[in-house]
CSV table of C-alpha atoms in Angstrom, one decimal:
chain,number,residue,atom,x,y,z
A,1,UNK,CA,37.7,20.7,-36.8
A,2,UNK,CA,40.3,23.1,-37.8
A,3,UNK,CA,40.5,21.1,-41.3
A,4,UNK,CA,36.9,21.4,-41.9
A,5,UNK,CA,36.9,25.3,-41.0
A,6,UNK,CA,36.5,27.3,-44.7
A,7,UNK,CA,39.8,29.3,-43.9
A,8,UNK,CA,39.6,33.0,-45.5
A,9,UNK,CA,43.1,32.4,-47.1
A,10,UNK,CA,41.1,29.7,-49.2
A,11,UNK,CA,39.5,32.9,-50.9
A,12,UNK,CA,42.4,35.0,-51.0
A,13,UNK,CA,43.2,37.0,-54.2
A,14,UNK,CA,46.4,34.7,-56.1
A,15,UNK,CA,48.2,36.2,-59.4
A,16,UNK,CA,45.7,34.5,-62.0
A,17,UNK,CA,42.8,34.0,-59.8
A,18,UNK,CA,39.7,35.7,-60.5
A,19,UNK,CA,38.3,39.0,-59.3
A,20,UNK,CA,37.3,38.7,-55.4
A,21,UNK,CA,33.3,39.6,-56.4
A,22,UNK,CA,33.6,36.4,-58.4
A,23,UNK,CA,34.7,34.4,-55.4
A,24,UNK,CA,31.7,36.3,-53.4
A,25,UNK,CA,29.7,32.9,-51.7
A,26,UNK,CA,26.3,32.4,-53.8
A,27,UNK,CA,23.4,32.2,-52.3
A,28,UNK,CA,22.0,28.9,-51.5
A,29,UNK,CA,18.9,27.0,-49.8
A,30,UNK,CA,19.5,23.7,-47.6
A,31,UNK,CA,16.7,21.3,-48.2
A,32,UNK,CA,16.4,18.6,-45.9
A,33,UNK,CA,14.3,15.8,-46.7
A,34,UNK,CA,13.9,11.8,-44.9
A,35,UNK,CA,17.4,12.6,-43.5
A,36,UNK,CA,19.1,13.8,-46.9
A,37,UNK,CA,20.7,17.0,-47.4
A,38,UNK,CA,20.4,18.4,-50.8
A,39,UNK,CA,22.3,22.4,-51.4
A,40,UNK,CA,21.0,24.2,-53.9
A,41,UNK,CA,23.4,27.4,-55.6
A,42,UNK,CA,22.5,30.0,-57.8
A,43,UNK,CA,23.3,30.2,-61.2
A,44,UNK,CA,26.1,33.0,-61.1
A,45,UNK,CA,29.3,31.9,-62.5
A,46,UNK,CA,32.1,30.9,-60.1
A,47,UNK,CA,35.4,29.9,-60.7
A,48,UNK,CA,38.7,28.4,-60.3
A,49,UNK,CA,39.8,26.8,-56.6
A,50,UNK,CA,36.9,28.6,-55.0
A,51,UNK,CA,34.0,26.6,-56.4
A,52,UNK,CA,35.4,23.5,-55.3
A,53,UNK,CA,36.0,24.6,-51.8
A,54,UNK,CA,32.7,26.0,-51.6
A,55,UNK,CA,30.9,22.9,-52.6
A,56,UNK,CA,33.8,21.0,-50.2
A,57,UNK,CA,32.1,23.5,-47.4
A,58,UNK,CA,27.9,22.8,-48.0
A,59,UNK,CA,28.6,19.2,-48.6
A,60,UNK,CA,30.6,18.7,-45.4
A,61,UNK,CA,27.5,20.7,-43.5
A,62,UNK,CA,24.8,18.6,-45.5
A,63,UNK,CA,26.7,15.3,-43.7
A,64,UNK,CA,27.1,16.9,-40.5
A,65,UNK,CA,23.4,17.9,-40.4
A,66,UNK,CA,23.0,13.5,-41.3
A,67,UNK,CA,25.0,12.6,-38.8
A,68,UNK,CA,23.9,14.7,-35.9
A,69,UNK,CA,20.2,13.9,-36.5
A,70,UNK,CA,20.6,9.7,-37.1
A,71,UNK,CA,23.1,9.7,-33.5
A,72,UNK,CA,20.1,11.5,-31.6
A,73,UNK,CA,17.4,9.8,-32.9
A,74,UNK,CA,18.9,6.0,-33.0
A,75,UNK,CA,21.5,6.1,-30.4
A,76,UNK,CA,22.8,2.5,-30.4
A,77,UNK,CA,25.1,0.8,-27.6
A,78,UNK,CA,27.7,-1.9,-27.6
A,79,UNK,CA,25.3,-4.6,-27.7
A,80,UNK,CA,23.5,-3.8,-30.4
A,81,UNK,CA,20.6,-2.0,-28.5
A,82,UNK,CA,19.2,1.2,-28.7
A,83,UNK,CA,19.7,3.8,-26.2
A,84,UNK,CA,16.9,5.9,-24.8
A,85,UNK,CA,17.4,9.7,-25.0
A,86,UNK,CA,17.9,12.2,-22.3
A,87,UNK,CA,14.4,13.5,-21.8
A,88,UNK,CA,13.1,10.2,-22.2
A,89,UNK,CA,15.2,8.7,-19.8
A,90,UNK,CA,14.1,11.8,-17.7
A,91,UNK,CA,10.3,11.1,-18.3
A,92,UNK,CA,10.3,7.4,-17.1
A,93,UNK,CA,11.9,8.2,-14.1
A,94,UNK,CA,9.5,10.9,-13.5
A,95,UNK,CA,6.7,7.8,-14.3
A,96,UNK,CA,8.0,4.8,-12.3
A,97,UNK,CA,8.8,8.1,-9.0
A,98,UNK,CA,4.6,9.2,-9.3
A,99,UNK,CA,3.6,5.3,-10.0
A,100,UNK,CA,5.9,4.3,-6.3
A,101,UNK,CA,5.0,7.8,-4.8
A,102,UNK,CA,0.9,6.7,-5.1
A,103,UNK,CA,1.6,3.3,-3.9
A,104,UNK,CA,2.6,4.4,-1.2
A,105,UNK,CA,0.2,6.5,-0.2
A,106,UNK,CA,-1.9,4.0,-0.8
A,107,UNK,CA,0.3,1.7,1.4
A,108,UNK,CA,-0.1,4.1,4.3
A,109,UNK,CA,-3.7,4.5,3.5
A,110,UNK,CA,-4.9,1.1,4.3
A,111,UNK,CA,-3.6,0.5,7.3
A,112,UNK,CA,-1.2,-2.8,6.5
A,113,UNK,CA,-1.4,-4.0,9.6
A,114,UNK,CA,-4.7,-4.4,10.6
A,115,UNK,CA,-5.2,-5.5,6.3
A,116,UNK,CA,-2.6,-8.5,7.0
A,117,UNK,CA,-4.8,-9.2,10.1
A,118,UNK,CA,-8.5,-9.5,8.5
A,119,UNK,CA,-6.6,-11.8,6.2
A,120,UNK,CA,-5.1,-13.7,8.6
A,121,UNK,CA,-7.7,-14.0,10.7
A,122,UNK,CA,-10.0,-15.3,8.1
A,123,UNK,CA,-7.6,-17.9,6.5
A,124,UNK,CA,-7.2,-19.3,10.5
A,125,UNK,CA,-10.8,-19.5,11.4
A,126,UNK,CA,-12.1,-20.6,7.6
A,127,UNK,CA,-9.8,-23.5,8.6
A,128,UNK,CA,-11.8,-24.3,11.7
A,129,UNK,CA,-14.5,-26.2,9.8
A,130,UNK,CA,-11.6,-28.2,8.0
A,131,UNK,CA,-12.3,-32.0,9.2
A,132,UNK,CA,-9.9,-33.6,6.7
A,133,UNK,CA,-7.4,-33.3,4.6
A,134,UNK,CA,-9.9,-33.8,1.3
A,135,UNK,CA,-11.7,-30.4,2.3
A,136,UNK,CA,-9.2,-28.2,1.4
A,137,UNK,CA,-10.3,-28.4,-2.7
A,138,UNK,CA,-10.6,-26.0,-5.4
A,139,UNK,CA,-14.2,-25.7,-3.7
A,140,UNK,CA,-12.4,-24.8,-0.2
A,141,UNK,CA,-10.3,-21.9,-1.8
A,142,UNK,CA,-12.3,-20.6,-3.9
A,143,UNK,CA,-15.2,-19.8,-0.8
A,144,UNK,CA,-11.7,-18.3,1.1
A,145,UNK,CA,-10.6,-16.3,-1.5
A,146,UNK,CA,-13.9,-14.9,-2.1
A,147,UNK,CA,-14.2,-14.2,1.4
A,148,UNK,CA,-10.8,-12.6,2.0
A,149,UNK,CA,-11.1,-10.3,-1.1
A,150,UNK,CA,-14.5,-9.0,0.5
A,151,UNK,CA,-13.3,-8.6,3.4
A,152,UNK,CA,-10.2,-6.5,2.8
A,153,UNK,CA,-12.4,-4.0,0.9
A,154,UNK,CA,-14.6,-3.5,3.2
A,155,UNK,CA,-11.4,-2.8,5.7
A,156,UNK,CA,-10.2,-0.4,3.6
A,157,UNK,CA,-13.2,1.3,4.0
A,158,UNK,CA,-13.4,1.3,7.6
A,159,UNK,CA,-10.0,2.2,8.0
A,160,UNK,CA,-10.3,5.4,5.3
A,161,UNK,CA,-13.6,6.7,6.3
A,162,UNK,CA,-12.1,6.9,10.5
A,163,UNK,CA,-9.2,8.9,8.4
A,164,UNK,CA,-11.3,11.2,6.9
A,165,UNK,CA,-13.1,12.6,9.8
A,166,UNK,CA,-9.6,12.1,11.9
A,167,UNK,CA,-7.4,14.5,9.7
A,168,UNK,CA,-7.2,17.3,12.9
A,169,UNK,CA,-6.2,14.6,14.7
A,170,UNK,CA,-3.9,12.6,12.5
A,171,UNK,CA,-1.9,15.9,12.0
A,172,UNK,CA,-1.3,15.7,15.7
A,173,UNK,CA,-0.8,12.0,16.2
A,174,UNK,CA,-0.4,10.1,13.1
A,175,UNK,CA,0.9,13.2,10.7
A,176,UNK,CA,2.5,10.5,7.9
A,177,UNK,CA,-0.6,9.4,6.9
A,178,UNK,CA,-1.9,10.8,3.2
A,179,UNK,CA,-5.0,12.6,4.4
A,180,UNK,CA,-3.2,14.1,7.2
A,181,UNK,CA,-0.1,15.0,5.5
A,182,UNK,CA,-1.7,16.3,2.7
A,183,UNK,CA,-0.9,14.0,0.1
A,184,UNK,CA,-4.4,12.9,-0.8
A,185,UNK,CA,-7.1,15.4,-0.9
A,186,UNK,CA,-10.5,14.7,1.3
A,187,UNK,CA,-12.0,14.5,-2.1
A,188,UNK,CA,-9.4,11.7,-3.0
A,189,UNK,CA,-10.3,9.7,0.4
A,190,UNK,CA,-14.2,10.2,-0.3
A,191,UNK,CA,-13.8,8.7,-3.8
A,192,UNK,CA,-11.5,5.5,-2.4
A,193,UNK,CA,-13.7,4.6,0.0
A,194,UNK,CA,-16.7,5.1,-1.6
A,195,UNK,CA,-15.3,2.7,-4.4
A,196,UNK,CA,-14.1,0.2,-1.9
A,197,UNK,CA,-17.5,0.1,-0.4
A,198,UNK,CA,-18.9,-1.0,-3.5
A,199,UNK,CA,-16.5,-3.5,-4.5
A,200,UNK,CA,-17.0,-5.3,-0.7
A,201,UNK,CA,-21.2,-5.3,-1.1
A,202,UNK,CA,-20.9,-6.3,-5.3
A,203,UNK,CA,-18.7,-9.2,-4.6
A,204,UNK,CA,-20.3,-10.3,-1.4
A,205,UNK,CA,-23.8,-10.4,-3.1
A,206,UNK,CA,-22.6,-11.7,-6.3
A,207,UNK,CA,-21.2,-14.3,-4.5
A,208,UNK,CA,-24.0,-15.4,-2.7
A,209,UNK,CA,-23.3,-16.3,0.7
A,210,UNK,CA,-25.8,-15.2,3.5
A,211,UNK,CA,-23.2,-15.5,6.9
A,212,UNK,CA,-20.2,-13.4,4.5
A,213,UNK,CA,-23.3,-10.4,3.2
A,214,UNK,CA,-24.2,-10.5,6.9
A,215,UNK,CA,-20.8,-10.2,8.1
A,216,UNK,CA,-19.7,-7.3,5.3
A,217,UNK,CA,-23.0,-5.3,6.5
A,218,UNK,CA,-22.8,-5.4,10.1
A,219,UNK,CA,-18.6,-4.4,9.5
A,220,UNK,CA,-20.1,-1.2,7.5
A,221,UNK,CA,-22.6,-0.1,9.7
A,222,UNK,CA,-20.3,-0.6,13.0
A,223,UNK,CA,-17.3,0.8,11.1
A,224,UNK,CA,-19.2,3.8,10.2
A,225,UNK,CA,-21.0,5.0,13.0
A,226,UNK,CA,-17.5,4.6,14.8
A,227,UNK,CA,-16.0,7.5,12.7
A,228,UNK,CA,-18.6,9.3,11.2
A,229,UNK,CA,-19.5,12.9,12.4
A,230,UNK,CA,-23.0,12.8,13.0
A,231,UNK,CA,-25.7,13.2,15.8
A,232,UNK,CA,-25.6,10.0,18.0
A,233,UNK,CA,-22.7,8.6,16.0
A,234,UNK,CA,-18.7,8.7,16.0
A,235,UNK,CA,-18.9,6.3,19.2
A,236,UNK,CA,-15.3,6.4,19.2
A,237,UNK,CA,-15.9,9.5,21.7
A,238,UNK,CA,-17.1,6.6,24.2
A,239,UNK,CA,-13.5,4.6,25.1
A,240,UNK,CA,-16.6,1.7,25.9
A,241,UNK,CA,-18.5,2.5,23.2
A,242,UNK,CA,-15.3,2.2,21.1
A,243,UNK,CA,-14.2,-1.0,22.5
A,244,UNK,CA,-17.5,-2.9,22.0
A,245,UNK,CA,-17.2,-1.7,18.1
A,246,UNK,CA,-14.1,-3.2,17.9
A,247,UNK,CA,-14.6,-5.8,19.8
A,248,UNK,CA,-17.8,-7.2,18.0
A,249,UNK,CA,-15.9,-6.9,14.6
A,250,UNK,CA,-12.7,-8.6,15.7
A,251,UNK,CA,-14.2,-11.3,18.0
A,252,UNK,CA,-17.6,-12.1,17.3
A,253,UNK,CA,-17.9,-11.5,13.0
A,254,UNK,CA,-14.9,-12.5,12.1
A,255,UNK,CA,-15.3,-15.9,14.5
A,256,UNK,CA,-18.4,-16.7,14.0
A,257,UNK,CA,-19.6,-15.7,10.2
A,258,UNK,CA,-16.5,-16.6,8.4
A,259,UNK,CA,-16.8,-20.1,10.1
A,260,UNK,CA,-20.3,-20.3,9.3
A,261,UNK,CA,-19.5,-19.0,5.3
A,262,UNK,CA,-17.2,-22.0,5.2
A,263,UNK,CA,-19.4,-24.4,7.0
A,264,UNK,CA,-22.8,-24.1,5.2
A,265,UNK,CA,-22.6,-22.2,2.3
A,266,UNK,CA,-18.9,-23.9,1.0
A,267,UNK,CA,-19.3,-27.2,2.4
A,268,UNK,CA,-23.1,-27.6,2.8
A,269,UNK,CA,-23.0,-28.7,6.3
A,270,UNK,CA,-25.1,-28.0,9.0
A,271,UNK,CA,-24.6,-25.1,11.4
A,272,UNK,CA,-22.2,-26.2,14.8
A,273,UNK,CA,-20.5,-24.5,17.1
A,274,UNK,CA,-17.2,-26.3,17.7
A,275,UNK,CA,-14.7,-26.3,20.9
A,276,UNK,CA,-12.1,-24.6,18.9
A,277,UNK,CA,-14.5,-22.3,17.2
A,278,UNK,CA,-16.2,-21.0,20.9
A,279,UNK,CA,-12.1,-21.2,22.2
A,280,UNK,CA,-11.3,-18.7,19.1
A,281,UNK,CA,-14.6,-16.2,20.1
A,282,UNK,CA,-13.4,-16.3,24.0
A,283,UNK,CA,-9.4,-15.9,22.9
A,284,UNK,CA,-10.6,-13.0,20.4
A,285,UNK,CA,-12.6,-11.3,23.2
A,286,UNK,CA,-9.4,-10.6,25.2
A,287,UNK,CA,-7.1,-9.8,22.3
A,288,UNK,CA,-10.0,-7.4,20.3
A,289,UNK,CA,-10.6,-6.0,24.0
A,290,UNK,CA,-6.8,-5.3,24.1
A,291,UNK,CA,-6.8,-4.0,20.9
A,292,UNK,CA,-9.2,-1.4,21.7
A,293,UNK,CA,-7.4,-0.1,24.8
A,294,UNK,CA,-3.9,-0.2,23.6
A,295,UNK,CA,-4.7,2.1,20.4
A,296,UNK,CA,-4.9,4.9,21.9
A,297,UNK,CA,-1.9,4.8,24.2
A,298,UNK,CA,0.1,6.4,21.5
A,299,UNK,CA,-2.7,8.8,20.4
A,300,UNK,CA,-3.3,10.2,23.9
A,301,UNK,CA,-1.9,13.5,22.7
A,302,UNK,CA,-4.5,14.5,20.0
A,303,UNK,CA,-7.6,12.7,21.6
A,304,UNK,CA,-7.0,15.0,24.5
A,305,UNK,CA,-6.8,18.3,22.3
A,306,UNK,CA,-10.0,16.9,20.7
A,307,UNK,CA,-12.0,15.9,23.3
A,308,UNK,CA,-11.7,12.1,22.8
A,309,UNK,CA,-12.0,10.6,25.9
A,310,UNK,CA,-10.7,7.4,25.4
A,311,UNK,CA,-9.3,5.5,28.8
A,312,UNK,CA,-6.2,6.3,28.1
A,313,UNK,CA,-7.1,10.2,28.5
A,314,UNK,CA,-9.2,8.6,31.7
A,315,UNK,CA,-6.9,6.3,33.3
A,316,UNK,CA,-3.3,7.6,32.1
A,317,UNK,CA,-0.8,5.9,29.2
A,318,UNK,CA,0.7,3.5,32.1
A,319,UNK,CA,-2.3,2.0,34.1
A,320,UNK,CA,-4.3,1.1,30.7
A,321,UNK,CA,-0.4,-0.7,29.2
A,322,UNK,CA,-0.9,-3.2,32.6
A,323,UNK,CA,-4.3,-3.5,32.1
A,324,UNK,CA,-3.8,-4.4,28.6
A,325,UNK,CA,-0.4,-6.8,29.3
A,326,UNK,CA,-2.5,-7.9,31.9
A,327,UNK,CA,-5.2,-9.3,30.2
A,328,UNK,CA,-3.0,-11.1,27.3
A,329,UNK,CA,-1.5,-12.8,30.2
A,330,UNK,CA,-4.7,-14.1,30.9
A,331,UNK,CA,-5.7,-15.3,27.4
A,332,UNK,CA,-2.3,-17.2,27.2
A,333,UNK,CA,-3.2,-18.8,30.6
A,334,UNK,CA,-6.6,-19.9,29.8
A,335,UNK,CA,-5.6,-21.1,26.0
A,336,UNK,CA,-2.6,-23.1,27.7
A,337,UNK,CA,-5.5,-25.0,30.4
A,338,UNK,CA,-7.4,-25.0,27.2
A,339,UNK,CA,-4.6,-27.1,25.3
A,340,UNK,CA,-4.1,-29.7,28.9
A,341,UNK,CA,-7.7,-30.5,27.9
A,342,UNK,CA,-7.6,-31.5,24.2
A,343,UNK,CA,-7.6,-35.2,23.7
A,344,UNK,CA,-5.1,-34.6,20.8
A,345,UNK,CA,-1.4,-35.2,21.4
A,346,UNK,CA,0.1,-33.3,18.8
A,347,UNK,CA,-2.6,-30.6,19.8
A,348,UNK,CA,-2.2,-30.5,23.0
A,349,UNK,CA,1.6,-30.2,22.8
A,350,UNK,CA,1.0,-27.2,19.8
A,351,UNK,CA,-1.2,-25.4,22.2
A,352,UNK,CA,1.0,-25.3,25.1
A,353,UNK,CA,4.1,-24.9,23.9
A,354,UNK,CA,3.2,-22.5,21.8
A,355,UNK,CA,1.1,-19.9,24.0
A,356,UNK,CA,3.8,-20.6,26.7
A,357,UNK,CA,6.5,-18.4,24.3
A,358,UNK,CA,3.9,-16.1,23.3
A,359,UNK,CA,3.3,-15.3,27.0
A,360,UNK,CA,7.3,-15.1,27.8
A,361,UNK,CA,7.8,-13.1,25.0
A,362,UNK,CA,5.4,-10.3,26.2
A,363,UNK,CA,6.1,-10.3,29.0
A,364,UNK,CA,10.1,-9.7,28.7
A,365,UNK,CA,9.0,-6.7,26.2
A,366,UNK,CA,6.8,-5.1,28.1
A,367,UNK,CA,8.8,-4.7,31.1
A,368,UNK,CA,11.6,-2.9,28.7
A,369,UNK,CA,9.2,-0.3,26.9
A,370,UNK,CA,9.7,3.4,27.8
A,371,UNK,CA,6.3,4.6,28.7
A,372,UNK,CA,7.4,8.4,28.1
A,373,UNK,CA,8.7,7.4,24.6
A,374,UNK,CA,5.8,7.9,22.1
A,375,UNK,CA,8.2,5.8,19.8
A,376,UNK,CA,8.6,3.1,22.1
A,377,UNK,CA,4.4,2.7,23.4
A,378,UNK,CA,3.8,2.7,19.2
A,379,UNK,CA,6.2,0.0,18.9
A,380,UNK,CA,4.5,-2.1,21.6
A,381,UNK,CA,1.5,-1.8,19.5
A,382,UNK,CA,2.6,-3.2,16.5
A,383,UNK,CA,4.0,-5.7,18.4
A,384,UNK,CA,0.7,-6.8,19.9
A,385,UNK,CA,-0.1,-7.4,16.1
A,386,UNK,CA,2.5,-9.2,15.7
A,387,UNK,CA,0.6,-11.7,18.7
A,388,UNK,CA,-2.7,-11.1,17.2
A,389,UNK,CA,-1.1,-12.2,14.1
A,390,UNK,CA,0.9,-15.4,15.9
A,391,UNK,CA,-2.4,-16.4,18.1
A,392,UNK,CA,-4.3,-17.3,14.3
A,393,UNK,CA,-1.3,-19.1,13.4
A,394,UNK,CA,-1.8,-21.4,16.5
A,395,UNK,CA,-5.8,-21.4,16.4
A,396,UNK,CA,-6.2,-23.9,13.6
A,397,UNK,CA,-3.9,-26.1,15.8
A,398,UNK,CA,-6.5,-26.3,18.6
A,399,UNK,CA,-9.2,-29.6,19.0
C-alpha cells in the first residue's frame, strides 16, 4: 500500500520544476457508471512529473473503487460458485430459525401423541373389515386416507380449544406448551382451531361418508363441551363426566364408525359387527378408561389450585396409578383368554404372545416409577401411549 500512497516528496519543489501553485491538485469529479470509473480534471495547466503522478493517483482509486464493488457483489469460491454475503447469510438464518421456531410450536401445539394415536387407531380398526388380501386397493386407501386426514383435524381442534380455556392451568402444569408459555397468542389459538375445524367438517362432507360425518360431529360436540367455559359445559370439572367424554371418543367412535366408514361406504357391504370389531370396543373401554384417569396424575397440582376435581385430587396420585395398572392388567388378561379362543393358529399364537409382553412390560415399569417424581408419573403416561399405541398394532391380528 505504501507504493500506492501519493507521497508529498512526489510534489516537492526540484531545480527546474515548476512553481508549487502549478503542482496545486485540480479539481476533479469521480463519475461512476455500470462499474466504470471515469475522473474528470479541470482545464488548468499542469506540468512536468506531477501530472503523471496525479493521473497515476485517480486512476489507481477509479480501479480500486472496480474492484471493491465486483468482490462484494459476486463473491466467487473455489468451485466456481458464488458466495452469499454477510447479511444475506445473516437473513436466511434468521428465516430457516422463525420457519423451525413456528414448527415447533406447532409441534407442541397438537399434542403428537394423542395425533399418532387417532392415526393409529384408525389405520388398525379400518383394517378390521379387511377379509382378503384383494381389499386393500387404491379404493381401500383412498377411504383411509380420507378418514385419517379428517380425523387428525378435527384432533387438533380438540386438543387446541382444551388449551385455550387451560392457559391458567397449563402455566402451572404443562408451562412448555405455546399458549401457556406465551408463544402463541389466544388470538393465534382461536384462529388455528377455528381453521382446523373447518378443514375436518369440509373434507368429511365433501367426501361423503355418513358413519366418518357422524363420527367427526359427535368428536366436536364431545370435545367441546369438555373444555369450553360455559354454563353446563367444561365437563372436565366432573373426573366421571370427563372419563365418559373420553371414553366415548376413544372406545366407542373410533371402534365403531371408522369400521363402519370402511365397511359400507368403501366396500359397499352390509353393516356387521365382527368378534374382533366388539373385542376392539371392550379392549378400548379399559384402555380409554385408563386414559382418562391417568392424565391427571401429573396435572394434580394445577387442577387443585383450580378447582378441578378430577380423581386424582379425590383419591390421591398413588391409589388412581393401581387402579389404572390395575385395570390394563385386566385388558391384557381378558385379550390373552380372548386369543385361547380364536380358531386361527397364527392368531391365536399373535394374541397371546403378544399381550403376555405387553402385560410383563408394565408391570416391571410400574413397580419402578417414583410416585413423588412429577417427571417420573409424566413418563408413565407416555408410556401408556406407547401400549395404546402397541395394543392397535396387535388388534388387526385378532379373528
Amino acid at each position: 500500500m505504501d507504493a500506492l500512497r501519493l507521497r508529498p516528496s512526489l510534489l516537492s519543489a526540484r531545480p527546474g520544476a515548476a512553481s508549487p501553485r502549478d503542482h496545486f491538485l485540480p479539481p476533479f469529479c469521480s463519475i461512476q457508471r455500470n462499474g466504470e470509473a471515469r475522473v474528470c480534471f479541470s482545464g488548468q495547466r499542469t506540468q512536468g512529473p506531477s501530472l503523471y503522478h496525479s493521473q497515476k493517483f485517480f486512476d489507481w482509486q477509479s480501479s480500486y473503487s472496480r474492484i471493491s464493488r465486483q468482490s462484494t457483489s459476486t463473491s466467487i469460491n473455489a468451485s466456481g460458485q458464488p458466495l452469499q454475503s454477510e447479511p444475506e447469510a445473516h437473513d436466511s438464518a434468521s428465516i430457516w430459525r422463525a420457519i423451525s421456531s413456528s414448527l415447533d410450536a406447532f409441534y407442541r401445539f397438537s399434542r403428537p401423541h394423542t395425533v399418532i394415536g387417532t392415526a393409529l387407531s384408525i389405520v388398525s380398526v379400518s383394517l378390521l373389515a379387511v377379509q382378503s388380501l384383494s381389499d386393500i386397493s387404491p379404493l381401500f386407501l383412498t377411504g383411509l386416507l380420507e378418514a385419517v386426514v379428517a380425523s387428525l383435524f378435527m384432533n387438533i381442534y380438540i386438543v387446541g380449544l382444551n388449551q385455550l380455556f387451560d392457559i391458567e392451568i397449563d402455566k402451572v402444569n404443562k408451562p412448555t406448551l405455546p399458549l401457556a408459555s406465551g408463544e402463541y397468542t389466544p388470538a393465534t389459538g382461536v384462529a388455528i382451531v377455528s381453521v382446523f375445524a373447518a378443514m375436518s367438517f369440509g373434507l368429511g362432507w365433501a367426501v361423503g361418508s355418513q358413519p366418518l360425518f357422524w363420527a367427526l360431529f359427535i368428536s366436536f360436540v364431545l370435545g367441546t363441551a369438555y373444555s369450553i367455559n360455559l354454563p353446563y359445559l367444561r365437563w372436565k370439572r366432573s373426573a366421571i363426566v370427563a372419563a365418559l367424554c373420553i371414553l366415548a371418543v376413544r372406545a366407542v367412535i373410533v371402534q365403531l364408525a371408522f369400521f363402519l366408514h370402511i365397511q359400507t361406504f368403501v366396500f359397499r357391504r352390509p353393516a356387521v359387527f365382527t368378534r374382533p370389531l366388539m373385542f376392539a370396543t371392550g379392549f378400548m373401554t379399559f384402555f380409554s378408561v385408563v386414559i382418562a384417569l391417568f392424565k391427571d396424575i401429573p396435572d394434580i397440582e394445577g387442577d387443585r389450585i383450580f378447582g378441578i376435581q378430577s380423581f386424582s385430587v379425590r383419591l390421591g396420585q398413588k391409589k388412581v396409578f393401581w387402579i389404572c395398572v390395575g385395570l390394563l392388567e385386566m385388558a391384557y388378561s381378558v385379550a390373552i383368554l380372548m386369543g385361547a379362543t380364536s380358531t386361527s393358529l397364527w392368531s391365536k399364537t399373535a394374541t397371546i404372545a403378544g399381550h403376555s409382553i405387553l402385560a410383563a412390560i408394565l408391570w416391571s415399569c410400574a413397580r419402578s416409577v417414583d410416585l413423588t417424581s412429577k417427571a417420573a408419573i409424566t413418563s408413565f403416561y407416555m408410556f401408556i401411549w406407547k401400549l395404546f399405541y402397541a395394543e392397535y398394532l396387535l388388534i388387526p391380528l385378532v379373528r
